[in-house]
Coordinates of C-alpha atoms in Angstrom, one line a residue:
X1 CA -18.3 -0.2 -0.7
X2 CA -17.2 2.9 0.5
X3 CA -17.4 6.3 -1.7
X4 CA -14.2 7.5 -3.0
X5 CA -12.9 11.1 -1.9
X6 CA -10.3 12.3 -4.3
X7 CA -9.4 15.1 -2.4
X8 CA -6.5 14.8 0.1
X9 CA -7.6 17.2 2.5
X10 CA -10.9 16.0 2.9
X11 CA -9.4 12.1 3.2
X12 CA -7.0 13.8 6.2
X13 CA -9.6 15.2 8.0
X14 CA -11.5 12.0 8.4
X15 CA -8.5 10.9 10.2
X16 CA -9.0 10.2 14.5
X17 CA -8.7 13.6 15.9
X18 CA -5.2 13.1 17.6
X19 CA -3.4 12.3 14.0
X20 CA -1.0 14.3 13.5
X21 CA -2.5 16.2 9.9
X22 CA 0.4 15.2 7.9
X23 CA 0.3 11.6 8.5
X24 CA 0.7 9.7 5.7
X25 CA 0.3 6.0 7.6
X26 CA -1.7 5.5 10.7
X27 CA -2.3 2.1 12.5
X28 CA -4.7 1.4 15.4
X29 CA -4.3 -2.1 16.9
X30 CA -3.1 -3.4 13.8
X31 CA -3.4 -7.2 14.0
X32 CA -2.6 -10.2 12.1
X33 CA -3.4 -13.8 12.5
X34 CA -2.5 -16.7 10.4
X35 CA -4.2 -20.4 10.8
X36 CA -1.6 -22.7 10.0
X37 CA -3.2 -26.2 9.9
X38 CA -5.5 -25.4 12.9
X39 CA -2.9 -23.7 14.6
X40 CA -3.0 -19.7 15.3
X41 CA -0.2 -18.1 15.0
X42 CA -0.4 -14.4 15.6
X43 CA 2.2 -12.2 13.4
X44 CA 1.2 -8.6 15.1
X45 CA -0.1 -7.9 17.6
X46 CA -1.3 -4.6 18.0
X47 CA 0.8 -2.3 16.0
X48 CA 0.3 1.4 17.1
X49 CA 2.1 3.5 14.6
X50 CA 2.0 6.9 13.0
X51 CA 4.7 7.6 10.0
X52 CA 4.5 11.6 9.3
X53 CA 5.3 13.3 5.6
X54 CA 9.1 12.9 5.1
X55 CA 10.1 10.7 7.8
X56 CA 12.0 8.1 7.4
X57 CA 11.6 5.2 9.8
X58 CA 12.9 1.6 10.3
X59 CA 11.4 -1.3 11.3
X60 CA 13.2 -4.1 13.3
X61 CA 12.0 -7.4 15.0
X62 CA 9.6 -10.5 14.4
X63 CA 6.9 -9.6 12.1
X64 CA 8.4 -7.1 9.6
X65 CA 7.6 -9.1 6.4
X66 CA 4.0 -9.0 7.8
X67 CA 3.6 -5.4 8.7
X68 CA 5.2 -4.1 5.4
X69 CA 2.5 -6.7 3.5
X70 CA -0.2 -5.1 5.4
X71 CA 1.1 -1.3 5.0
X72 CA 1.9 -1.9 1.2
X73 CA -2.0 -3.4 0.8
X74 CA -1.0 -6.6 -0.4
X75 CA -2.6 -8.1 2.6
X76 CA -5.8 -7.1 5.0
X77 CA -5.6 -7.1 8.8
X78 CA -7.5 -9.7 11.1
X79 CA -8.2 -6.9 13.5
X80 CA -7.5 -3.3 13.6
X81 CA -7.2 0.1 11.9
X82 CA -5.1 1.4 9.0
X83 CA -4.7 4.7 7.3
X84 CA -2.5 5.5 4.0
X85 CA -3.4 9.1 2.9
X86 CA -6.3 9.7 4.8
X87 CA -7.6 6.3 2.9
X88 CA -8.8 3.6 5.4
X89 CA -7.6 1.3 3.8
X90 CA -8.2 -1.6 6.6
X91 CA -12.3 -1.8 5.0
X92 CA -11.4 -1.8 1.5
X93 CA -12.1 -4.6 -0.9
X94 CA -10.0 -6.2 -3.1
X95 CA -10.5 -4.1 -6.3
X96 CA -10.1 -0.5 -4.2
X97 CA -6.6 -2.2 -2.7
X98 CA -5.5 -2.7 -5.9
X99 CA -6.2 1.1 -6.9
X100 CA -4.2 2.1 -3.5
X101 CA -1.3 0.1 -4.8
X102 CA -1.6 1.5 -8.0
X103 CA -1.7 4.9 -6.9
X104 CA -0.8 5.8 -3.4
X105 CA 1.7 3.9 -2.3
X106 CA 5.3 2.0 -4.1
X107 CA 7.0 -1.1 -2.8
X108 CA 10.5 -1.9 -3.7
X109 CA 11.3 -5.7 -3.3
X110 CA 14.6 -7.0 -2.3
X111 CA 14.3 -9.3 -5.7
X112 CA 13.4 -7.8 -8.8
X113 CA 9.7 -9.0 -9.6
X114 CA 10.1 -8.8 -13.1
X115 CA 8.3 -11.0 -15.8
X116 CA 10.7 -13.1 -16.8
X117 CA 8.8 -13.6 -20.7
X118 CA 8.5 -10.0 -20.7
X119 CA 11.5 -7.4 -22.1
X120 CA 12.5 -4.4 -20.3
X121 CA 10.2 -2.1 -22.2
X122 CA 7.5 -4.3 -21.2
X123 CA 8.4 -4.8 -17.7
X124 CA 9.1 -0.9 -17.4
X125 CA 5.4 -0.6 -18.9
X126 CA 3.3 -2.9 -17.1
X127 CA 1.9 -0.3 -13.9
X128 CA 1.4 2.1 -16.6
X129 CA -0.8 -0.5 -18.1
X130 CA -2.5 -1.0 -14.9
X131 CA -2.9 3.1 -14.6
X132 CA -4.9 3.4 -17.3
X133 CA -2.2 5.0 -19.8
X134 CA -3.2 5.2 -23.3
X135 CA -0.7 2.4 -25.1
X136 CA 1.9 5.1 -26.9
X137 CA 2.0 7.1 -24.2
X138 CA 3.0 4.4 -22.0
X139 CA 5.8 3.0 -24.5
X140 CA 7.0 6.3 -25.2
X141 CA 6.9 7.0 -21.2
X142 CA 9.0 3.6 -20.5
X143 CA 11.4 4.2 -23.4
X144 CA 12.2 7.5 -22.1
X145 CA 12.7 5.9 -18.5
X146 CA 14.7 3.2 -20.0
X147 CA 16.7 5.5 -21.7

């Protein structure tokens, strides 16, 4: 398990010597395999890419769906580096993904995601629940959102 570093510089400067300092996402040889019933089927393969502070970039071609898994930390490379806010995130176990997601980076869906049992307020509510808000602060928080 790796030790946390809270500050953002110190996180940045960990970064390979030729990253650009403001750099918020960073892949070396990014690779992803999938075995599909014995079968290998390789989704990337070798993604080089730096994404700097307020840039916006698109991303076209095979293996989009795959890349954006990997760079919103819902999945983990086969082989490779990767870098969100100094964090490399490529080594991290399941539990310090899930802080990542929670706190460093969003993902917008092309379907909603909600809980379908759950009402607005609660669905508005729920990564506020992950993030450790005290419960009135985060109905009064997801009220005022709603609102």
């Amino acid at each position: 398990m790796t030790t946390a570093i809270h500050d953002t510089g110190e996180r940045m400067a960990m970064l390979p010597a030729d990253v650009p300092r403001d750099a918020v996402i960073v892949t070396r040889d990014l690779q992803r395999e999938y075995d599909m019933g014995g079968e290998i089927v390789r989704a990337l393969r070798g993604v080089d890419i730096t994404i700097r502070r307020n840039e916006f970039v698109a991303i076209m071609g095979s293996g989009k769906s795959t890349l954006m898994n990997l760079i919103g930390c819902l999945d983990t490379p086969s082989k490779g580096e990767y870098w969100l806010n100094g964090h490399r995130v490529s080594e991290l176990g399941d539990d310090e993904l899930a802080r990542i997601r929670n706190r460093e980076i969003g993902f917008v869906f092309q379907t909603f995601n909600l809980l379908p049992r759950a009402d607005a307020l609660h669905n508005v509510e729920l990564p506020l629940v992950y993030a450790g808000v005290p419960a009135k602060e985060r109905r009064e928080r997801a009220a005022e959102t709603l609102s």
